[in-house]
Amino acid sequence: MLRRTLPAVFALLFSSPLLAGQQTLFNFVRPASVVNVVTEDASLPQYNAEQTAEGEVLRRVVFNPVERPKLTLSPQAGVWDWSGASAMTLRLQSAMDWAVTVDVTVLGSDGKTLTSRIDLPAGPAQTVLVPLTASSPLSQGMRVGPPMPWQHDGQRVLLTSSEGEVDLRQVVSVTLSMPRPKAAQSILVERFGVQDDNVLQTAAYTGLIDGYGQFTRGRWPEKISSDDQLKAAAQREQQQLKGWLAEQGKLKRDTYGGVTGGTAFEAKGFFRTEKRDGRWFLVTPEGNPFYSLGVNAVTAEGGRTYVEGRESMFTALPEAQAPLAQYYGQGNNQDGNGSSLGRGFAKGRWFDFYAANLHRSYASPCAAPSAEQAAPACPAATFDAARWQGHSLDRLQAWGFNTLGNWSDNGLQAQRVAYTLPLSIGGDYTSISTGMDWWGAMPDPFDPRFAMATERAVAIAARDHRDDPWLIGYFADNELAWAAPGDGPKARYALAYGTLRLTTDVPAKRAFLKQLRDKYRNQAGLSKAWGIELTAWELMEDPGFEPPLPSPEYPEIEADFKYFQRVFAETYFKTISDSLKWHAPNHLLLGGRFALSTPEAVAACAKYCDVLSFNVYAPTPQDGYDVAQLAALDKPVLVSEFQFGSRDRGPFGPGPMEVAREEDRGPAYAKFVKAALQEPSIVGVHWFQYLDQPASGRLLDGENGHFGLIGITDVPFQGFVESVRRSNLGVLEQVSKAAAPPTR
């Protein structure tokens, strides 16, 4: 990028105008003796300013390739009083042809800090706003904020998130730094100051979502701008589905989607597993191999987002008497779990954009009155569940899927596609915090109330499905907190630590203490084995007891933790398995959908479940779990979630597995399922999920990622579903070959 150097005296002619409410504290192009500028492993290499291609004049700062190069600004005397300001401002530009990361630290006189990370894109300069109180997209009700920068009053503005707290009356310094640059990196900076009002912060989240639930500031091929366009897209898709379904009908499949033409297994009337020639298979009720290609959350309820209190975020919410007003509802997702902490706008009135868009696509208009007759009575159009269910099943089968994954609409169980079900175990049993607790603390399986809750949940789940051959089986739960995030021993053994911190009112703690007393007999034996001085056994019974860290000198610490966590996990899975065998003996127990796990939990699951299940957010299954460990357990494995997303189709987040562009999702999907098929233990993979999450955040936890096969408008992402279909059909062809009888 070509830049010219200019003497600072001319810089004023090329400065960008201040936005309303801004005041400059220091100008790097025309420096005055009001601010101290100190660099550490960074430099301002020249006093001349540089003119950018856009005609703006800024000053270069170079950050050297060390651990943390930095530039610090502080007042010449005293402190800054920013008590009347809402944000700190910086006029910045990446001097590289790529994006750079700049960390900001605001330090108060009491040592407390407020921090922010600027993801500075390549391209022209922008005004960066750093909120001076903790702020993030989560406070606006969503996990990921809208793309930055955006245009406001003709200028590019980039709003960051902030963490921490600082006394704004006593600000002593501001530091800009870069985390571990591998080579020298440069930015261009013009000025540093504060913003008096919060007009820009408010503007960043105003008018984000249009009447169809789409991001207003973005453009992409599937974006809808009118009801007629929405209906036309639906009609085009119907023609394509008709052709694809006709092709599907020519494939060699049994009633349940099993691959025919190969070596048959024994038909037992329900889905089951079998290992043959070193490979695990799911087997259909008719005795044919079945590779489960599933989609999670095939439901019409995924388009709901809270609107109460943030109505300005939406440009066209329906009026109270409008036909689409029937898609408003009320909710409350402030459940105290980790997934809801720090989130704003998590209760109150919501609107269902997906259901409203289905209404727009399929609702029949009222007949117009004739000259001779008055207008006939016209019932209000409503969501046509049966039509949606039939259309969704057509899609899944046309796209090569054969399984309804977890949390899918019960009305889809229409003897067309195999399905799975969750066991929703809830009750007043005790629980143990591991520090993760995203969906809640760990249930205490030693509590008799857990066994009763399990019995009740399994009985309810199995009541209408006990003899249904289309049901593959049940998932025990989803992403329980078997461990805490991190690599240290306190994360690995978070369940043991969390249990010992509790009171003896908790059955799990009583079980742990009994284990230790049976082994060591008294506090002297435990003290010697653990390298501690425990003067009385009763001290372990007190709440807040903190055991020592495992160490090579005292190996019994880790051995005791492992043993407790193994017994805990075995008690948990055995309780569920016993109940399922009684109420649903014909169906499989599909494991615990592990995210964070421990070897003890996985081994216990293998012991009592028919299938191990993992939610794998990685390029391939082999990158997401320990292949050698699972091979030793010799159990079939189901990938119960995987996903790839980009940032160019409306929702602000790409999900856990980001690819650069929409066009990259199909190849990433193909690579994943190909790698899964190469693993002889894997019997299926389930995509997460059917529908994109609302850009403004789903009800459950504000997640707003591009996960879907279809968008919030019910329009499929055409290139992606075509690629998915090719991959799925290829998988089933390979399964057919794997099950073929050996040639002589």
XYZ file of C-alpha atoms in Angstrom, residues 125-410:
286
model
C -8.720 3.947 9.085
C -11.560 3.725 11.572
C -12.565 5.302 14.840
C -12.243 2.628 17.522
C -14.535 2.869 20.546
C -13.442 1.125 23.752
C -16.330 1.187 26.277
C -15.136 2.371 29.687
C -17.380 -0.049 31.544
C -17.525 -3.798 30.973
C -19.503 -4.329 27.795
C -19.867 -7.023 25.156
C -22.352 -8.373 22.617
C -23.601 -10.641 25.408
C -24.881 -7.598 27.261
C -26.926 -6.910 24.127
C -28.417 -10.418 24.208
C -26.142 -12.190 21.720
C -22.910 -14.180 21.788
C -21.268 -12.483 18.796
C -21.741 -8.853 17.855
C -22.407 -7.404 14.406
C -19.497 -7.127 11.962
C -17.150 -4.243 12.596
C -16.387 -1.623 11.474
C -19.626 -0.111 10.222
C -20.395 3.212 8.575
C -21.774 5.984 10.774
C -22.087 9.574 9.536
C -19.695 8.753 6.713
C -16.975 7.293 8.948
C -15.903 3.751 9.727
C -16.522 2.995 13.407
C -15.346 -0.097 15.283
C -16.923 -0.861 18.664
C -14.971 -3.285 20.857
C -15.832 -5.247 23.993
C -14.393 -4.416 27.411
C -13.687 -6.458 30.534
C -12.782 -5.425 34.046
C -13.343 -2.271 36.036
C -11.432 0.951 36.544
C -12.061 4.097 38.599
C -12.727 6.569 35.798
C -11.860 9.497 38.066
C -8.309 8.175 38.486
C -7.017 6.895 35.125
C -3.219 6.842 35.124
C -2.349 5.259 31.763
C -3.499 3.586 28.554
C -1.357 0.877 26.963
C -1.557 -0.449 23.413
C 0.182 -3.786 22.906
C 0.359 -6.757 20.569
C 0.351 -10.388 21.726
C 3.461 -12.216 20.465
C 3.848 -10.855 16.921
C 5.952 -13.280 14.857
C 7.390 -10.413 12.833
C 7.368 -6.641 13.170
C 3.802 -5.342 12.784
C 2.750 -1.740 12.259
C -0.348 0.303 12.853
C -1.140 3.887 11.919
C -2.645 6.131 14.571
C -3.876 9.696 14.474
C -5.498 10.575 17.776
C -6.525 9.305 21.161
C -9.402 10.677 23.225
C -12.744 10.013 24.854
C -16.404 9.944 23.856
C -18.738 11.906 26.120
C -22.021 10.192 25.246
C -23.092 6.666 24.291
C -24.703 7.620 20.987
C -22.265 5.536 18.951
C -22.571 2.477 21.190
C -26.342 2.680 20.824
C -26.105 3.190 17.069
C -23.981 0.054 16.694
C -26.948 -2.087 17.749
C -29.778 -0.028 16.256
C -31.677 -1.260 13.206
C -29.661 -4.477 12.915
C -32.456 -6.901 12.039
C -35.031 -6.517 9.270
C -38.595 -7.811 9.162
C -37.452 -11.243 7.970
C -34.958 -11.646 10.817
C -31.964 -10.887 8.574
C -28.947 -8.646 9.185
C -29.707 -5.283 7.589
C -26.119 -4.213 6.868
C -25.066 -7.345 4.987
C -25.722 -8.757 1.530
C -25.608 -12.392 0.398
C -27.220 -14.429 -2.405
C -29.996 -15.997 -0.313
C -31.084 -12.742 1.328
C -34.799 -12.027 0.948
C -36.211 -8.557 0.284
C -39.909 -9.252 -0.384
C -42.656 -11.787 0.254
C -42.866 -12.493 -3.477
C -39.167 -13.367 -3.537
C -39.699 -15.678 -0.567
C -42.561 -17.511 -2.285
C -40.637 -17.792 -5.545
C -37.685 -19.356 -3.732
C -40.015 -21.909 -2.124
C -41.509 -22.843 -5.496
C -38.083 -23.302 -7.110
C -36.990 -25.539 -4.273
C -40.051 -27.762 -4.629
C -39.093 -28.599 -8.203
C -35.556 -29.469 -7.203
C -36.696 -31.632 -4.283
C -39.051 -33.528 -6.562
C -36.166 -34.505 -8.835
C -33.819 -35.422 -5.999
C -36.445 -37.536 -4.245
C -37.097 -39.403 -7.489
C -33.381 -40.242 -7.653
C -33.427 -41.370 -4.022
C -36.211 -43.808 -4.829
C -33.913 -45.696 -7.211
C -31.301 -46.430 -4.536
C -31.072 -49.821 -2.847
C -32.387 -49.118 0.641
C -34.578 -51.034 3.028
C -37.622 -49.561 4.760
C -35.501 -47.806 7.395
C -32.763 -46.511 5.114
C -30.416 -49.457 5.552
C -28.116 -50.373 2.683
C -29.243 -53.500 0.851
C -27.385 -55.719 -1.566
C -24.547 -56.650 0.766
C -24.129 -59.277 3.417
C -27.243 -59.250 5.562
C -27.236 -59.177 9.352
C -29.818 -60.897 11.485
C -33.101 -58.995 11.491
C -34.331 -58.505 15.067
C -37.099 -55.964 14.569
C -35.284 -52.973 16.132
C -32.078 -51.021 15.599
C -29.018 -52.591 17.177
C -25.217 -52.651 16.844
C -22.894 -55.384 15.636
C -19.191 -55.657 14.935
C -18.153 -57.525 11.814
C -14.684 -57.980 10.348
C -13.234 -55.309 12.629
C -15.897 -52.683 11.870
C -18.879 -51.584 13.936
C -22.290 -51.239 12.288
C -25.705 -49.987 13.204
C -28.166 -52.582 11.932
C -31.735 -51.783 10.870
C -34.757 -53.731 12.104
C -34.682 -55.550 8.753
C -31.074 -56.629 9.231
C -29.133 -54.268 6.951
C -26.163 -51.984 7.677
C -27.115 -48.411 8.511
C -24.760 -45.431 8.697
C -26.564 -42.720 10.630
C -26.430 -39.404 8.762
C -28.436 -37.115 10.995
C -29.419 -33.509 11.586
C -29.943 -32.082 15.062
C -32.741 -29.735 16.064
C -35.041 -30.207 13.093
C -37.678 -28.014 14.657
C -39.767 -25.008 13.712
C -39.051 -23.308 17.045
C -35.456 -22.293 16.340
C -36.198 -18.800 15.052
C -37.276 -17.230 18.337
C -35.361 -14.273 19.763
C -36.085 -11.859 22.608
C -37.250 -8.424 21.477
C -38.481 -6.877 24.731
C -36.300 -3.987 25.841
C -34.311 -3.896 22.612
C -37.024 -3.108 20.085
C -34.743 -0.534 18.429
C -32.575 -3.411 17.214
C -35.396 -4.492 14.877
C -36.652 -2.432 11.960
C -40.048 -4.034 11.286
C -41.605 -5.912 14.183
C -45.321 -6.527 13.512
C -47.930 -4.338 15.144
C -50.182 -5.865 17.789
C -53.137 -6.439 15.427
C -51.131 -7.608 12.416
C -51.465 -11.251 11.259
C -47.825 -11.938 12.116
C -48.366 -10.807 15.714
C -49.441 -14.388 16.475
C -45.732 -15.279 16.454
C -44.965 -13.269 19.584
C -44.540 -15.144 22.848
C -43.173 -14.866 26.386
C -40.186 -16.605 27.963
C -37.521 -16.526 30.647
C -34.075 -18.053 30.148
C -32.415 -16.568 33.226
C -31.720 -19.992 34.716
C -28.494 -19.199 36.593
C -26.403 -21.625 34.532
C -23.090 -20.648 33.013
C -24.781 -20.234 29.639
C -26.886 -17.331 30.935
C -24.355 -15.435 33.059
C -23.719 -11.864 31.950
C -26.375 -11.976 29.267
C -28.790 -9.136 28.774
C -32.293 -9.437 27.330
C -32.828 -13.058 28.384
C -36.503 -12.875 29.264
C -39.753 -11.229 28.295
C -41.382 -10.947 24.908
C -39.908 -12.828 21.965
C -40.708 -13.004 18.273
C -40.419 -16.087 16.057
C -38.967 -14.901 12.741
C -38.751 -18.402 11.266
C -42.426 -19.187 11.873
C -43.366 -15.762 10.514
C -41.396 -16.455 7.347
C -43.109 -19.836 6.933
C -46.403 -17.961 7.244
C -45.304 -15.557 4.512
C -44.308 -18.439 2.240
C -47.313 -20.710 2.649
C -50.275 -18.919 4.239
C -53.228 -18.747 1.846
C -54.597 -15.229 1.325
C -58.276 -14.558 1.912
C -60.515 -14.509 -1.129
C -61.271 -11.028 -2.438
C -64.934 -9.958 -2.290
C -66.826 -9.902 -5.591
C -69.082 -7.111 -6.815
C -72.165 -9.149 -5.923
C -71.057 -10.604 -2.570
C -69.601 -9.254 0.607
C -66.210 -10.492 1.725
C -66.509 -14.027 3.137
C -65.393 -14.791 6.653
C -61.653 -15.380 6.572
C -60.026 -17.331 9.399
C -56.637 -16.111 10.474
C -53.809 -17.975 8.796
C -51.647 -19.954 11.184
C -48.481 -22.000 11.086
C -49.205 -25.212 9.154
C -47.282 -27.789 11.177
C -48.189 -30.736 8.951
C -46.985 -28.959 5.833
C -43.732 -27.928 7.490
C -43.126 -31.465 8.750
C -43.677 -33.011 5.326
C -41.456 -30.437 3.653
C -38.676 -30.921 6.205
C -38.734 -34.703 5.790
C -38.619 -34.280 2.006
C -35.552 -32.099 2.412
C -33.716 -34.473 4.722
C -34.280 -37.451 2.453
C -33.482 -35.505 -0.717
C -30.244 -34.271 0.849
C -29.177 -37.814 1.750
C -29.896 -37.763 5.490
C -31.517 -40.754 7.160
C -31.789 -39.787 10.847
C -33.520 -37.147 12.947
C -30.957 -36.019 15.500
C -31.508 -34.802 19.037
C -34.156 -32.184 19.903
C -36.114 -32.673 16.684
C -39.853 -32.099 16.382
C -41.854 -35.103 17.617
